[in-house]
Amino acid sequence: MRVSRNIIITGIVLIALLLLWGAWSLLPHRTIETAPPPAVTHDGDLLRIRPGGPLDGQLTIEPVQETLSPHQVELPAQIITPPGQSVDIHSPVVGRLANLYVQTGQHVQKGDILAILYSGDLAQAWSDDHKAQATLTLTRQAYRRAVGVLNAGGNAVKDMQSAKNDLEQAQAEATRARLRLQALGTDGNAGYQPLFAPVSGIVTSVSTGVGQNVTDMTAVLMNVSNVDTVWVQASLPDTLLPMLGTTMTLDAPFPGQTCHGPVTSLDGTVHTDTRRLNLYLRCNNTQGVLRPGQFTTATLNITQQAQPILPKTALLMDNDQISVFVETSPNTYRRRFITISYEEGETVRILSGLKAGERIITHGAILLNDY
């Protein structure tokens, strides 16, 4: 009887335990999660990337390259007429325009007659020349007579000296009158003043017409320009003056022709109105494709010594400071501040802070910027 009671009690306890275990297994259990290690840890000024972490494989590491290519600067440029090859035509005398033989755009040769003026001043110059020549002839004859009479003993020395003085004055006046005609460029027709082309080229402007009275000898009547050779004028900002070197070339593309070559000349001073220095390139234009006034964007190539060069994607900007992340060992990086010179398309040149061969983060550095 006692054994049966013990067996019943034991069975009840086992059943109770089974029921408690079943109830406990049906209850929701809370899993305690442990935090993963950080993706980036600090070790002084070093940043360590956890292998297998979220940043592992997101960074591109490349060595710093070095370049010998020239620095290229894009500058506004235009075609201009070479110095001394664009000549304004003025009238050397006042008068009235009788004939005009050219029009804008016409090609002329040196010495061609451009126009003719009726001029009272020219008639006066011819009259002065004729009178001076007549006076010279008369005084020369008088001097010869005075010398002959003196040699025959029938005249005083002072008479011969007076005749000689008159001859020298007449010679001076004749020379002046003839040089005046030569300066006017006359062709021998009294009263008709021709205007000659001083250079071969194109008539770029005409600001007069037949019948116009020319009363101002400083007024420009027309312009003739020789454009067989033209100059490309490129304007360099004064902020870039320190980079100018002794070896520079210019590339200036135009429709139908590209001008290329060493810089021919440059201004001695900076233009105060634009704060720019003009550089010049001589360009052959025998085909007449280029016209003064055409604009383009020229490329100035400045020879440089070997310099480290970086892609822009490696740079981190923090106000006025520029930095990169340099690899010190696998998965370990240090921020380093650098100085850049100027942009080369998608790259920049390094003035200080990096050397060729050092390994840096070229893509993905922004992911470490906030650590």
Tab-separated table of C-alpha atoms in Angstrom, residues 35-349:
chain	number	residue	atom	x	y	z
A	35	ALA	CA	27.430	44.033	-30.687
A	36	PRO	CA	29.840	43.432	-33.634
A	37	PRO	CA	33.276	45.017	-33.429
A	38	PRO	CA	33.515	48.558	-34.947
A	39	ALA	CA	34.334	48.918	-38.639
A	40	VAL	CA	37.010	51.542	-37.862
A	41	THR	CA	39.120	51.884	-34.745
A	42	HIS	CA	41.421	54.703	-33.719
A	43	ASP	CA	45.026	54.156	-32.767
A	44	GLY	CA	46.339	57.636	-32.145
A	45	ASP	CA	46.168	59.389	-35.532
A	46	LEU	CA	45.819	56.034	-37.315
A	47	LEU	CA	42.562	54.598	-38.591
A	48	ARG	CA	42.357	50.790	-38.700
A	49	ILE	CA	39.792	49.108	-40.934
A	50	ARG	CA	38.394	45.828	-39.587
A	51	PRO	CA	39.031	43.004	-42.068
A	52	GLY	CA	35.713	41.667	-43.303
A	53	GLY	CA	33.915	44.766	-42.042
A	54	PRO	CA	31.536	46.949	-44.061
A	55	LEU	CA	34.401	49.144	-45.328
A	56	ASP	CA	36.593	46.258	-46.363
A	57	GLY	CA	36.641	46.183	-50.150
A	58	GLN	CA	35.066	49.638	-50.481
A	59	LEU	CA	38.388	51.477	-50.679
A	60	THR	CA	40.687	51.689	-53.716
A	61	ILE	CA	44.367	51.970	-52.852
A	62	GLU	CA	46.827	53.160	-55.515
A	63	PRO	CA	50.392	54.507	-55.503
A	64	VAL	CA	51.008	58.191	-56.199
A	65	GLN	CA	52.040	58.681	-59.821
A	66	GLU	CA	54.521	61.196	-61.220
A	67	THR	CA	54.124	63.210	-64.412
A	68	LEU	CA	56.431	65.108	-66.776
A	69	SER	CA	53.610	66.463	-68.915
A	70	PRO	CA	53.401	70.243	-69.369
A	71	HIS	CA	50.910	72.223	-67.387
A	72	GLN	CA	47.984	73.286	-69.576
A	73	VAL	CA	46.020	76.478	-69.014
A	74	GLU	CA	43.013	77.467	-71.100
A	75	LEU	CA	42.974	81.160	-72.038
A	76	PRO	CA	40.629	83.399	-74.034
A	77	ALA	CA	42.282	84.333	-77.324
A	78	GLN	CA	41.626	86.218	-80.535
A	79	ILE	CA	43.207	86.884	-83.921
A	80	ILE	CA	44.872	90.294	-84.334
A	81	THR	CA	46.822	91.954	-87.134
A	82	PRO	CA	50.603	91.788	-86.547
A	83	PRO	CA	52.171	95.029	-85.319
A	84	GLY	CA	53.203	97.253	-88.207
A	85	GLN	CA	50.971	95.420	-90.707
A	86	SER	CA	47.817	97.469	-90.162
A	87	VAL	CA	48.136	100.997	-91.556
A	88	ASP	CA	45.616	103.813	-91.274
A	89	ILE	CA	45.483	105.970	-94.413
A	90	HIS	CA	45.484	109.748	-93.868
A	91	SER	CA	45.564	112.535	-96.399
A	92	PRO	CA	48.822	114.549	-96.280
A	93	VAL	CA	46.940	117.615	-97.559
A	94	VAL	CA	43.472	119.109	-97.274
A	95	GLY	CA	41.280	118.899	-100.333
A	96	ARG	CA	38.311	117.189	-101.959
A	97	LEU	CA	38.167	113.499	-102.812
A	98	ALA	CA	38.067	113.200	-106.605
A	99	ASN	CA	38.228	109.425	-107.108
A	100	LEU	CA	37.990	106.347	-104.887
A	101	TYR	CA	39.351	103.112	-106.352
A	102	VAL	CA	38.856	100.590	-103.527
A	103	GLN	CA	36.173	99.184	-101.281
A	104	THR	CA	36.128	97.223	-98.029
A	105	GLY	CA	37.511	93.704	-98.385
A	106	GLN	CA	39.445	94.438	-101.579
A	107	HIS	CA	42.989	93.084	-101.941
A	108	VAL	CA	45.598	95.662	-102.907
A	109	GLN	CA	49.328	95.602	-103.584
A	110	LYS	CA	51.879	97.948	-102.126
A	111	GLY	CA	52.002	101.124	-104.258
A	112	ASP	CA	48.475	100.801	-105.689
A	113	ILE	CA	46.529	104.056	-105.873
A	114	LEU	CA	43.659	103.973	-103.407
A	115	ALA	CA	42.171	107.434	-104.038
A	116	ILE	CA	42.927	110.851	-105.541
A	117	LEU	CA	42.225	114.263	-104.054
A	118	TYR	CA	41.991	117.717	-105.589
A	119	SER	CA	44.201	119.829	-103.356
A	120	GLY	CA	45.084	123.482	-103.314
A	121	ASP	CA	47.860	122.665	-100.864
A	122	LEU	CA	49.426	120.351	-103.430
A	123	ALA	CA	49.123	123.015	-106.134
A	124	GLN	CA	50.885	125.427	-103.786
A	125	ALA	CA	53.640	122.873	-103.195
A	126	TRP	CA	54.149	122.456	-106.949
A	127	SER	CA	54.199	126.242	-107.388
A	128	ASP	CA	56.797	126.573	-104.636
A	129	ASP	CA	58.917	123.919	-106.332
A	130	HIS	CA	58.760	125.648	-109.745
A	131	LYS	CA	59.625	129.031	-108.252
A	132	ALA	CA	62.467	127.520	-106.222
A	133	GLN	CA	63.912	125.849	-109.341
A	134	ALA	CA	63.669	129.086	-111.340
A	135	THR	CA	65.299	131.065	-108.571
A	136	LEU	CA	68.057	128.465	-108.303
A	137	THR	CA	68.752	128.667	-112.039
A	138	LEU	CA	68.923	132.467	-111.925
A	139	THR	CA	71.177	132.653	-108.853
A	140	ARG	CA	73.480	130.000	-110.301
A	141	GLN	CA	73.928	132.086	-113.457
A	142	ALA	CA	74.473	135.252	-111.398
A	143	TYR	CA	77.125	133.516	-109.325
A	144	ARG	CA	78.964	132.330	-112.426
A	145	ARG	CA	78.974	135.876	-113.838
A	146	ALA	CA	80.253	137.272	-110.550
A	147	VAL	CA	83.107	134.769	-110.508
A	148	GLY	CA	83.982	135.552	-114.145
A	149	VAL	CA	83.959	139.297	-113.567
A	150	LEU	CA	86.069	138.900	-110.435
A	151	ASN	CA	88.644	136.848	-112.328
A	152	ALA	CA	88.781	139.570	-115.003
A	153	GLY	CA	89.436	142.173	-112.305
A	154	GLY	CA	86.281	144.091	-112.886
A	155	ASN	CA	84.418	143.212	-109.707
A	156	ALA	CA	84.913	143.269	-105.942
A	157	VAL	CA	85.227	140.131	-103.827
A	158	LYS	CA	82.169	141.098	-101.808
A	159	ASP	CA	79.997	140.991	-104.937
A	160	MET	CA	81.123	137.419	-105.625
A	161	GLN	CA	80.466	136.482	-101.978
A	162	SER	CA	76.991	138.022	-102.122
A	163	ALA	CA	76.199	136.039	-105.281
A	164	LYS	CA	77.450	132.859	-103.611
A	165	ASN	CA	75.190	133.487	-100.592
A	166	ASP	CA	72.176	133.980	-102.857
A	167	LEU	CA	73.003	130.699	-104.640
A	168	GLU	CA	73.233	128.711	-101.383
A	169	GLN	CA	69.873	130.086	-100.175
A	170	ALA	CA	68.290	129.258	-103.515
A	171	GLN	CA	69.685	125.707	-103.349
A	172	ALA	CA	68.278	125.256	-99.834
A	173	GLU	CA	64.847	126.510	-100.897
A	174	ALA	CA	64.816	124.265	-103.988
A	175	THR	CA	65.743	121.256	-101.876
A	176	ARG	CA	62.980	122.053	-99.379
A	177	ALA	CA	60.350	122.406	-102.087
A	178	ARG	CA	61.374	119.155	-103.763
A	179	LEU	CA	61.399	117.206	-100.479
A	180	ARG	CA	57.935	118.594	-99.752
A	181	LEU	CA	56.663	117.072	-102.991
A	182	GLN	CA	58.362	113.766	-102.241
A	183	ALA	CA	56.760	113.664	-98.792
A	184	LEU	CA	53.333	114.183	-100.374
A	185	GLY	CA	53.950	111.237	-102.690
A	186	THR	CA	52.793	113.095	-105.770
A	187	ASP	CA	53.078	111.488	-109.184
A	188	GLY	CA	53.745	114.723	-111.079
A	189	ASN	CA	50.226	116.061	-111.587
A	190	ALA	CA	49.956	119.460	-109.998
A	191	GLY	CA	46.853	119.685	-107.801
A	192	TYR	CA	46.105	115.932	-107.831
A	193	GLN	CA	47.101	114.172	-104.600
A	194	PRO	CA	47.199	110.350	-104.875
A	195	LEU	CA	46.849	108.101	-101.811
A	196	PHE	CA	49.010	104.974	-102.181
A	197	ALA	CA	48.737	101.592	-100.430
A	198	PRO	CA	51.701	101.478	-98.011
A	199	VAL	CA	51.541	97.664	-97.688
A	200	SER	CA	50.026	94.768	-99.589
A	201	GLY	CA	46.889	93.452	-97.940
A	202	ILE	CA	43.143	93.902	-97.521
A	203	VAL	CA	41.222	97.150	-97.251
A	204	THR	CA	39.530	96.622	-93.894
A	205	SER	CA	37.638	99.925	-93.713
A	206	VAL	CA	36.712	102.919	-95.857
A	207	SER	CA	35.322	106.003	-94.128
A	208	THR	CA	35.228	108.492	-96.975
A	209	GLY	CA	33.540	108.967	-100.365
A	210	VAL	CA	33.886	110.820	-103.632
A	211	GLY	CA	33.227	114.533	-103.201
A	212	GLN	CA	34.013	114.620	-99.474
A	213	ASN	CA	36.043	117.581	-98.329
A	214	VAL	CA	39.007	116.475	-96.269
A	215	THR	CA	39.772	119.265	-93.834
A	216	ASP	CA	41.371	117.239	-91.038
A	217	MET	CA	44.642	115.581	-91.980
A	218	THR	CA	44.484	113.426	-88.791
A	219	ALA	CA	41.198	111.799	-89.842
A	220	VAL	CA	41.461	108.141	-90.932
A	221	LEU	CA	40.118	107.742	-94.464
A	222	MET	CA	40.670	103.969	-94.758
A	223	ASN	CA	42.750	101.103	-93.393
A	224	VAL	CA	44.895	98.521	-95.156
A	225	SER	CA	46.044	95.396	-93.278
A	226	ASN	CA	48.404	92.635	-94.344
A	227	VAL	CA	47.012	89.364	-92.941
A	228	ASP	CA	49.274	86.859	-94.733
A	229	THR	CA	50.595	86.346	-91.208
A	230	VAL	CA	48.401	86.933	-88.161
A	231	TRP	CA	49.002	86.863	-84.424
A	232	VAL	CA	47.003	84.960	-81.830
A	233	GLN	CA	46.602	87.079	-78.703
A	234	ALA	CA	45.946	85.022	-75.539
A	235	SER	CA	45.208	86.762	-72.226
A	236	LEU	CA	46.807	85.324	-69.079
A	237	PRO	CA	45.385	86.385	-65.658
A	238	ASP	CA	47.939	88.075	-63.430
A	239	THR	CA	47.305	85.427	-60.747
A	240	LEU	CA	49.014	82.863	-63.020
A	241	LEU	CA	52.117	84.972	-63.731
A	242	PRO	CA	54.346	82.994	-61.300
A	243	MET	CA	53.998	79.847	-63.407
A	244	LEU	CA	55.329	81.438	-66.606
A	245	GLY	CA	58.436	79.692	-67.922
A	246	THR	CA	60.976	80.136	-70.678
A	247	THR	CA	59.549	77.240	-72.689
A	248	MET	CA	55.881	77.721	-73.535
A	249	THR	CA	53.708	76.824	-76.505
A	250	LEU	CA	50.220	77.856	-77.547
A	251	ASP	CA	47.500	75.838	-79.285
A	252	ALA	CA	44.676	77.892	-80.783
A	253	PRO	CA	41.994	76.035	-82.784
A	254	PHE	CA	39.959	77.932	-85.380
A	255	PRO	CA	37.505	76.693	-88.005
A	256	GLY	CA	39.621	75.429	-90.880
A	257	GLN	CA	43.009	75.840	-89.176
A	258	THR	CA	44.797	75.353	-85.859
A	259	CYS	CA	47.684	77.573	-84.834
A	260	HIS	CA	50.434	75.928	-82.796
A	261	GLY	CA	53.945	76.909	-81.818
A	262	PRO	CA	56.163	78.587	-79.239
A	263	VAL	CA	55.040	81.867	-77.732
A	264	THR	CA	56.320	84.560	-80.103
A	265	SER	CA	56.171	87.488	-77.720
A	266	LEU	CA	54.480	88.773	-74.585
A	267	ASP	CA	53.602	92.176	-73.195
A	268	GLY	CA	56.021	93.855	-70.844
A	269	THR	CA	53.266	95.066	-68.525
A	270	VAL	CA	49.921	93.843	-67.217
A	271	HIS	CA	46.905	95.676	-68.619
A	272	THR	CA	45.374	97.635	-65.757
A	273	ASP	CA	41.809	97.387	-67.081
A	274	THR	CA	41.758	93.586	-67.437
A	275	ARG	CA	44.554	92.550	-65.025
A	276	ARG	CA	45.864	90.250	-67.759
A	277	LEU	CA	49.115	89.799	-69.629
A	278	ASN	CA	48.850	89.202	-73.365
A	279	LEU	CA	50.834	86.379	-74.969
A	280	TYR	CA	51.296	86.229	-78.741
A	281	LEU	CA	51.691	83.438	-81.287
A	282	ARG	CA	52.626	84.091	-84.919
A	283	CYS	CA	50.481	82.074	-87.310
A	284	ASN	CA	50.746	81.625	-91.079
A	285	ASN	CA	47.611	82.711	-92.955
A	286	THR	CA	48.553	82.516	-96.624
A	287	GLN	CA	45.210	80.821	-97.398
A	288	GLY	CA	43.295	83.691	-95.811
A	289	VAL	CA	41.263	81.403	-93.530
A	290	LEU	CA	41.924	83.444	-90.376
A	291	ARG	CA	40.449	86.891	-89.884
A	292	PRO	CA	41.389	89.496	-87.268
A	293	GLY	CA	38.710	89.595	-84.583
A	294	GLN	CA	38.038	85.842	-84.447
A	295	PHE	CA	37.802	84.452	-80.902
A	296	THR	CA	38.744	81.040	-79.546
A	297	THR	CA	39.987	79.293	-76.410
A	298	ALA	CA	43.740	78.741	-76.607
A	299	THR	CA	45.729	76.237	-74.551
A	300	LEU	CA	48.982	77.412	-73.016
A	301	ASN	CA	51.448	74.562	-72.451
A	302	ILE	CA	54.084	75.305	-69.794
A	303	THR	CA	56.962	72.858	-69.422
A	304	GLN	CA	57.199	71.487	-65.878
A	305	GLN	CA	59.610	69.387	-63.843
A	306	ALA	CA	58.495	65.946	-62.657
A	307	GLN	CA	55.686	66.321	-60.096
A	308	PRO	CA	53.394	63.940	-58.167
A	309	ILE	CA	49.879	63.859	-59.565
A	310	LEU	CA	46.598	62.640	-58.027
A	311	PRO	CA	43.052	62.006	-59.197
A	312	LYS	CA	40.544	64.480	-57.765
A	313	THR	CA	38.616	61.591	-56.188
A	314	ALA	CA	41.412	61.178	-53.629
A	315	LEU	CA	41.028	64.700	-52.245
A	316	LEU	CA	39.081	65.605	-49.109
A	317	MET	CA	38.135	69.265	-48.657
A	318	ASP	CA	37.852	70.789	-45.180
A	319	ASN	CA	37.402	74.543	-45.481
A	320	ASP	CA	40.713	75.743	-46.938
A	321	GLN	CA	42.587	72.546	-46.149
A	322	ILE	CA	43.037	69.606	-48.500
A	323	SER	CA	43.912	66.144	-47.233
A	324	VAL	CA	44.266	62.521	-48.348
A	325	PHE	CA	44.470	59.186	-46.524
A	326	VAL	CA	47.874	57.516	-46.797
A	327	GLU	CA	48.245	53.780	-46.244
A	328	THR	CA	50.836	53.046	-43.519
A	329	SER	CA	50.216	49.288	-43.436
A	330	PRO	CA	47.477	46.959	-44.701
A	331	ASN	CA	44.064	48.288	-43.575
A	332	THR	CA	45.726	51.135	-41.661
A	333	TYR	CA	45.599	54.757	-42.817
A	334	ARG	CA	46.671	58.217	-41.678
A	335	ARG	CA	45.224	61.543	-42.772
A	336	ARG	CA	47.789	63.862	-44.350
A	337	PHE	CA	47.327	67.479	-45.407
A	338	ILE	CA	48.754	68.434	-48.802
A	339	THR	CA	49.194	71.476	-51.038
A	340	ILE	CA	48.058	71.303	-54.648
A	341	SER	CA	49.076	73.547	-57.493
A	342	TYR	CA	46.368	73.491	-60.147
A	343	GLU	CA	43.952	71.253	-61.919
A	344	GLU	CA	44.836	69.060	-64.888
A	345	GLY	CA	41.417	67.884	-66.007
A	346	GLU	CA	40.530	65.053	-63.614
A	347	THR	CA	43.858	65.255	-61.759
A	348	VAL	CA	45.827	67.748	-59.673
A	349	ARG	CA	49.541	68.321	-59.181
